[in-house]
PDB file of C-alpha atoms in Angstrom:
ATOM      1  CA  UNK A 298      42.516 100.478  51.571  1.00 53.00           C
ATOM      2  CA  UNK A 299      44.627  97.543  52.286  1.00 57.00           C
ATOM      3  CA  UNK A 300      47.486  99.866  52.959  1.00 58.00           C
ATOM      4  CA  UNK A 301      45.722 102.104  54.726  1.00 55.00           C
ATOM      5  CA  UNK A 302      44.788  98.678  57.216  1.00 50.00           C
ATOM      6  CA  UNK A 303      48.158  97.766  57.259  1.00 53.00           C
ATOM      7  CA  UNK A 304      49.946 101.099  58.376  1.00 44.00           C
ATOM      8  CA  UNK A 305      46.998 101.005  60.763  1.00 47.00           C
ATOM      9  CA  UNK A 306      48.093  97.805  62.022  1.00 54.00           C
ATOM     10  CA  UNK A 307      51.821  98.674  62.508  1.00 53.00           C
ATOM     11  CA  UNK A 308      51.236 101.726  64.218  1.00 47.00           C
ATOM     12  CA  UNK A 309      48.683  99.814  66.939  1.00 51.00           C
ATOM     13  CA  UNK A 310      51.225  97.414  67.578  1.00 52.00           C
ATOM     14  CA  UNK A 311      54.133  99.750  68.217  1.00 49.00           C
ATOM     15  CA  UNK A 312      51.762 101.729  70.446  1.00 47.00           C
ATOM     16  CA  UNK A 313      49.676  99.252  72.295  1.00 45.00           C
ATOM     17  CA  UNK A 314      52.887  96.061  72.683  1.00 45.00           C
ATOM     18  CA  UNK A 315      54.837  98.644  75.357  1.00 45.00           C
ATOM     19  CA  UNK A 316      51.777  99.467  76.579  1.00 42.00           C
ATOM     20  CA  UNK A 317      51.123  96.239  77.709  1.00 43.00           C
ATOM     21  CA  UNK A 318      54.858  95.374  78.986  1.00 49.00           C
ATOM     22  CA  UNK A 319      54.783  98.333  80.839  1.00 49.00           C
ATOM     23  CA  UNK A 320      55.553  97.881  84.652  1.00 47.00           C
ATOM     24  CA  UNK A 321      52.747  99.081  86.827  1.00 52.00           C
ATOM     25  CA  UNK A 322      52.882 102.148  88.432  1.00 50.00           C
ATOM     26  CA  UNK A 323      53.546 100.979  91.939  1.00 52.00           C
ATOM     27  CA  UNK A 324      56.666  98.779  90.975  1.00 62.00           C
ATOM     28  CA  UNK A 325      60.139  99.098  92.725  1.00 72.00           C
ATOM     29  CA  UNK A 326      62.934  99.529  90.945  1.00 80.00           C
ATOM     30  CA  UNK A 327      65.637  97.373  90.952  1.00 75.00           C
ATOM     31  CA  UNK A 328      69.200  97.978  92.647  1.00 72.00           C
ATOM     32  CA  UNK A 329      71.851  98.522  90.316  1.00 75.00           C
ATOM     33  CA  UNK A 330      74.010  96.156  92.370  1.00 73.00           C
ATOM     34  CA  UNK A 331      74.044  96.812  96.264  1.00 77.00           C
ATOM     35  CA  UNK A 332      71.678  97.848  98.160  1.00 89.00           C
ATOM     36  CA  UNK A 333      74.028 100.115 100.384  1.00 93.00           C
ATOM     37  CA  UNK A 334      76.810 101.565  99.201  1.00 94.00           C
ATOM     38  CA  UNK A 335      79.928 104.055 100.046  1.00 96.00           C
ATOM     39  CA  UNK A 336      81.157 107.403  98.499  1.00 96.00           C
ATOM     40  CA  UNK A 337      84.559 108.328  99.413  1.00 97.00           C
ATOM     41  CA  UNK A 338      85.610 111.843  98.715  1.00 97.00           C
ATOM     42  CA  UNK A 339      88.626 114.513  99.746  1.00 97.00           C
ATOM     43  CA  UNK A 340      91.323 111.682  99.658  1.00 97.00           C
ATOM     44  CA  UNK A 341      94.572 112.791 100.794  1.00 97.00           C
ATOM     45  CA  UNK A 342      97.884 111.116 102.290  1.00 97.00           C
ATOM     46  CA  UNK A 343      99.862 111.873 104.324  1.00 97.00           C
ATOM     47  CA  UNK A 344     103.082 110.625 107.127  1.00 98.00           C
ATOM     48  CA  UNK A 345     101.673 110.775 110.589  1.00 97.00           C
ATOM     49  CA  UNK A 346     104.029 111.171 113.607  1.00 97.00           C
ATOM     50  CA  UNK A 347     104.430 107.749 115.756  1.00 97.00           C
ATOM     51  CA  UNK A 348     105.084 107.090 119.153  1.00 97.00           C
ATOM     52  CA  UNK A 349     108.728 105.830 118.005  1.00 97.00           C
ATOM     53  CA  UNK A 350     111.357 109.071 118.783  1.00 96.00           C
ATOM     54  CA  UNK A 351     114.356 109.794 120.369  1.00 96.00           C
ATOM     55  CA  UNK A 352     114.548 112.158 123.114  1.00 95.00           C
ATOM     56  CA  UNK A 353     114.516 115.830 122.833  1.00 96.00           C
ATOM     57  CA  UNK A 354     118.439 117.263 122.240  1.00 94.00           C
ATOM     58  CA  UNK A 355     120.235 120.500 121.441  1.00 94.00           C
ATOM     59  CA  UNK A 356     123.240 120.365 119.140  1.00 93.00           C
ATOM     60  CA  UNK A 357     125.357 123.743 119.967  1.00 93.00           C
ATOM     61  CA  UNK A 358     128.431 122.359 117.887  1.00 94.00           C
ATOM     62  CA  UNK A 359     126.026 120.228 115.094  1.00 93.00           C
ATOM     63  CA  UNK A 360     126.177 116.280 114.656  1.00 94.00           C
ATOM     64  CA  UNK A 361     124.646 113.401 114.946  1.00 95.00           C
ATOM     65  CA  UNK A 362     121.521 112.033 116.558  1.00 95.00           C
ATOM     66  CA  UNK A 363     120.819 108.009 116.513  1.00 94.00           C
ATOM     67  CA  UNK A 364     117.506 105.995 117.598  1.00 95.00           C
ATOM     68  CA  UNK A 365     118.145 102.556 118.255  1.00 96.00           C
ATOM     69  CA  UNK A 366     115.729 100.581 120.351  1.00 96.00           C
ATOM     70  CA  UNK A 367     112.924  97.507 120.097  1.00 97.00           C
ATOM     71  CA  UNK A 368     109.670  99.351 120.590  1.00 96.00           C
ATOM     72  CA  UNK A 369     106.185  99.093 119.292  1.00 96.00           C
ATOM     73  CA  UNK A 370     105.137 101.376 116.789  1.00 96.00           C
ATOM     74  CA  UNK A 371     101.475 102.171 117.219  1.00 96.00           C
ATOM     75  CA  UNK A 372      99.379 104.501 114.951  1.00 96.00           C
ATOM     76  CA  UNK A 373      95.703 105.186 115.109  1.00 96.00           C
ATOM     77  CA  UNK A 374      92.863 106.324 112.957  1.00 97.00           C
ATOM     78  CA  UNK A 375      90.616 109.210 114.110  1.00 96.00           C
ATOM     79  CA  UNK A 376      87.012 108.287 113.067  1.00 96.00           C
ATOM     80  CA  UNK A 377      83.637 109.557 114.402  1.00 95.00           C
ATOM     81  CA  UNK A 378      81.108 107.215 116.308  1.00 95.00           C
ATOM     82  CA  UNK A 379      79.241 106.929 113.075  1.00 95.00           C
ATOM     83  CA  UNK A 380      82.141 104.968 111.303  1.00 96.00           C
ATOM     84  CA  UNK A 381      83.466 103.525 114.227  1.00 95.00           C
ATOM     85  CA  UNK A 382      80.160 101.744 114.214  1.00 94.00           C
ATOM     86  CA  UNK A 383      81.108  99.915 110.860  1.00 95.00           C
ATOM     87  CA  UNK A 384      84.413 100.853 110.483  1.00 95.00           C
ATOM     88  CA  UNK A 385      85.484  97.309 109.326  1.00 94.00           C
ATOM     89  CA  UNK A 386      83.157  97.291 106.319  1.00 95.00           C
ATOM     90  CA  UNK A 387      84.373 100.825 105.816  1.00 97.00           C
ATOM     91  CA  UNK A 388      88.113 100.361 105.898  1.00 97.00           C
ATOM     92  CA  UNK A 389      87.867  97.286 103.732  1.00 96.00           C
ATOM     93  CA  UNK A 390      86.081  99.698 101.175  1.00 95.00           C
ATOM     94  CA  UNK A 391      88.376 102.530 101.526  1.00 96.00           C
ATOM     95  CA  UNK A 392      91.305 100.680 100.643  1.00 95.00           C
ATOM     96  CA  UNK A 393      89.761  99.454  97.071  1.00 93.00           C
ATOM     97  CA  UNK A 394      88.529 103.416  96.540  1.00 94.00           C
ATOM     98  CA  UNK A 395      92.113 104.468  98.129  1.00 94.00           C
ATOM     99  CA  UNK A 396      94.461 101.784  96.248  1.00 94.00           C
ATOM    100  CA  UNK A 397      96.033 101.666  99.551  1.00 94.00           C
ATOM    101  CA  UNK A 398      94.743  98.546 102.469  1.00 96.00           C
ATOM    102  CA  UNK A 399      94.476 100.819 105.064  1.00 97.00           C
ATOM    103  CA  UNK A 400      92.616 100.105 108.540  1.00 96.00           C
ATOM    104  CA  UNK A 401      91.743 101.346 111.781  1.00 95.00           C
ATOM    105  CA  UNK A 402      95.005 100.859 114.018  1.00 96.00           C
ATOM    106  CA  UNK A 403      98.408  99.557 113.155  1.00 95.00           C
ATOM    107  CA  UNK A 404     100.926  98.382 115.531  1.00 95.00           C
ATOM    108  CA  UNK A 405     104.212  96.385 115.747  1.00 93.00           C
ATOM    109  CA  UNK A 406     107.302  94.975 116.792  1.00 96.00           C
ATOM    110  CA  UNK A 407     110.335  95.703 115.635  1.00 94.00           C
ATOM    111  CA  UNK A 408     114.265  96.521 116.289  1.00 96.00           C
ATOM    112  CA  UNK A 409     114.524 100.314 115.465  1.00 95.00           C
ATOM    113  CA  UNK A 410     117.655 101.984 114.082  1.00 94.00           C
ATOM    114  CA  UNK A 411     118.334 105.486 112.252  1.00 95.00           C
ATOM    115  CA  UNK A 412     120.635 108.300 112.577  1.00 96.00           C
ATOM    116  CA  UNK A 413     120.827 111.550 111.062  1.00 96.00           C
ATOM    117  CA  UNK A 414     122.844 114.464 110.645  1.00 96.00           C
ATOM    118  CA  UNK A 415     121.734 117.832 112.952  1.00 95.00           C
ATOM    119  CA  UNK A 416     123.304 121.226 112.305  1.00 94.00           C
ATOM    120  CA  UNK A 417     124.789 123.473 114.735  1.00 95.00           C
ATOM    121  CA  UNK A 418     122.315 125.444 116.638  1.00 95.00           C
ATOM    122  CA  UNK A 419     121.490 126.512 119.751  1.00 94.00           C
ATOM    123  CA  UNK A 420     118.253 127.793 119.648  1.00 96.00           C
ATOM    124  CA  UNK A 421     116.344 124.853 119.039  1.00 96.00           C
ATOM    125  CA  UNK A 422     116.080 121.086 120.049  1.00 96.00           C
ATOM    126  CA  UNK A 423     116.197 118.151 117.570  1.00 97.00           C
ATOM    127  CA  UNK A 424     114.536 114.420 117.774  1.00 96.00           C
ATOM    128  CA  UNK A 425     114.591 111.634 115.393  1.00 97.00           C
ATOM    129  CA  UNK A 426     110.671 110.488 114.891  1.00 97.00           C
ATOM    130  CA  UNK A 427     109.226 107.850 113.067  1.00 97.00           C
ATOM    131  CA  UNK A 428     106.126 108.832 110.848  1.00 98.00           C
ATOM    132  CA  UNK A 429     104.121 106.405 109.421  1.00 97.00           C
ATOM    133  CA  UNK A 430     102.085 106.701 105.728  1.00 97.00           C
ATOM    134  CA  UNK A 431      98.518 107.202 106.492  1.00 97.00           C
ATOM    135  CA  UNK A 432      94.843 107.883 104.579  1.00 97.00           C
ATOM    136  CA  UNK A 433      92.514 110.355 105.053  1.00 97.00           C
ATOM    137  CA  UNK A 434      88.907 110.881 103.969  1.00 98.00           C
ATOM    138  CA  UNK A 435      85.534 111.589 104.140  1.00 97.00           C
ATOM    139  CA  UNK A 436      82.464 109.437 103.715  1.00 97.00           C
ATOM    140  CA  UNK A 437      79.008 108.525 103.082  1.00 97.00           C
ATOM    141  CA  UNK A 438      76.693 105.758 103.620  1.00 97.00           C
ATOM    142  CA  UNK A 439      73.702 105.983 100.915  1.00 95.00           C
ATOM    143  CA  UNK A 440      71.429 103.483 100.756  1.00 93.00           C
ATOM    144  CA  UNK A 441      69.366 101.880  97.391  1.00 92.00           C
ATOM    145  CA  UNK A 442      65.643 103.778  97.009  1.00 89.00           C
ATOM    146  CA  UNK A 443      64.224 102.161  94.816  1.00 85.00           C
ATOM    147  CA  UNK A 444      60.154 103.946  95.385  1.00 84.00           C
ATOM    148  CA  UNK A 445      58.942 104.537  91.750  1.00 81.00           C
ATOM    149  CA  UNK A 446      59.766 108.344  92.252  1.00 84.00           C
ATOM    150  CA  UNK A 447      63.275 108.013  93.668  1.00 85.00           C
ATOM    151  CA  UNK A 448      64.945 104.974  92.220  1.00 88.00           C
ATOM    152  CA  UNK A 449      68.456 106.243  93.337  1.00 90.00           C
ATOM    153  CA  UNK A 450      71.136 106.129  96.372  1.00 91.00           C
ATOM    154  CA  UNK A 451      69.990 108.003  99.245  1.00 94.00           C
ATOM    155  CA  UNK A 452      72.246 109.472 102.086  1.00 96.00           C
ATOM    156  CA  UNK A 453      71.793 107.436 105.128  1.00 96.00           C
ATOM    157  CA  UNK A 454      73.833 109.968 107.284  1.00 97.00           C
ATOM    158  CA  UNK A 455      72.993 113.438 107.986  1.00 96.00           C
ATOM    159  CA  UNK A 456      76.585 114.423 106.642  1.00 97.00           C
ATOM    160  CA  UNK A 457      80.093 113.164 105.228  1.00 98.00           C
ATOM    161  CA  UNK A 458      82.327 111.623 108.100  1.00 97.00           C
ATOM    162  CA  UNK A 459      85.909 112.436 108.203  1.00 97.00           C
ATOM    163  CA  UNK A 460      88.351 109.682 108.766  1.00 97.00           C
ATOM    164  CA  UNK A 461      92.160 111.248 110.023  1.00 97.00           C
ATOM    165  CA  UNK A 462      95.444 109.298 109.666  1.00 97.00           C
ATOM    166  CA  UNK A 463      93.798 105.821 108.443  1.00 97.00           C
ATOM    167  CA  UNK A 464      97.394 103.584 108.947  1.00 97.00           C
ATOM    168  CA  UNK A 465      98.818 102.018 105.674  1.00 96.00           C
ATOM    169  CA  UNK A 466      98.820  98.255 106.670  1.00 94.00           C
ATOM    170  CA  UNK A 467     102.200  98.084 104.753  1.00 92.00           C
ATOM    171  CA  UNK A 468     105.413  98.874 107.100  1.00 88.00           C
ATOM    172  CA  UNK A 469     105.837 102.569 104.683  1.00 93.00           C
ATOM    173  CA  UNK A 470     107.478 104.500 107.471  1.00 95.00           C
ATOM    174  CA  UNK A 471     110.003 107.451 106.965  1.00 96.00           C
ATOM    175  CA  UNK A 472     112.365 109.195 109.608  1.00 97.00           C
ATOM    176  CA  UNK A 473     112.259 112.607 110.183  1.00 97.00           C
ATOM    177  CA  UNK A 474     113.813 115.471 112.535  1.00 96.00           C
ATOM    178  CA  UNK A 475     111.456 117.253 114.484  1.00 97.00           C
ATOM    179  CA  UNK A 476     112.536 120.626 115.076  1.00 97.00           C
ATOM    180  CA  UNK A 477     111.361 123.334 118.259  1.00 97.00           C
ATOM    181  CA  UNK A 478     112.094 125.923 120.288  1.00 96.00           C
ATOM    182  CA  UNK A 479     115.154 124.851 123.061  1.00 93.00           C
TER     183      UNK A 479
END
């Protein structure tokens, strides 16, 4: 019988301790950290043309074209007005999910100078052109629910936003020869 009161016992307090620590129905959850958060996906880089080029030329005997000039090279990110509303917060987040500091528009000063080698033809036109390393992506503001039946990130935008040719804020530039019809 004492047993029998003891196993009894045990049991009653396994079942009736959570019981009683139990949050009440109506309680929120908590956050796991933020309250808003954003999900980067479809990452991709890319070199996007500048406004830094030589002018157009056709090369009937081949040689070589040279750029040399002090201009400012300017590049811009294409963003909807849905990021454009927050696109600091955004680009500083990007770059950790990106491993790249990337930001909105980049733009500077400097004393240009390439030249490259163009072949003989005469059916098309040549220009040196400066492109410069850029990000692009798509993303998603969700926001912490944290109603008893939810308790998860919620989409705060209808859709993903796509972000175009996000500028690298390091100076990673490559030359190239653009190529078209004479």
């Amino acid at each position: 019988m004492k047993k029998i009161a003891t196993v009894l016992a045990l049991l009653a307090s396994t079942l009736v301790v959570p019981l009683l620590n139990a949050a009440p129905a109506n309680a929120r959850c908590a956050p796991p950290g933020n309250e808003v958060i954003y999900v980067f996906k479809n990452k991709s880089f890319t070199y996007y043309p500048t406004n830094i080029h030589s002018d157009w030329a056709i090369f009937r005997k081949g040689g070589s074209i040279t750029y040399s000039k002090t201009k400012t090279m300017q590049v811009s990110a294409s963003v909807t007005a849905t990021v454009s509303a927050e696109a600091g917060v955004i680009f500083a987040k990007a770059s950790t999910s990106l491993g790249v500091t990337v930001g909105g528009s980049k733009s500077w000063t400097e004393a240009w100078s390439y030249t490259a080698n163009v072949p003989a033809d005469t059916a098309h036109k040549y220009r040196l052109h400066a492109y410069h390393y850029t990000a692009n992506f798509s993303v998603m503001k969700k926001q912490f629910n944290g109603a008893p039946s939810i308790c998860n990130y919620q989409n705060v935008w209808k859709s993903y936003q796509r972000v175009t040719h996000a500028p690298a804020k390091a100076s990673k530039n490559v030359w190239r020869l653009d190529k078209a019809a004479a």
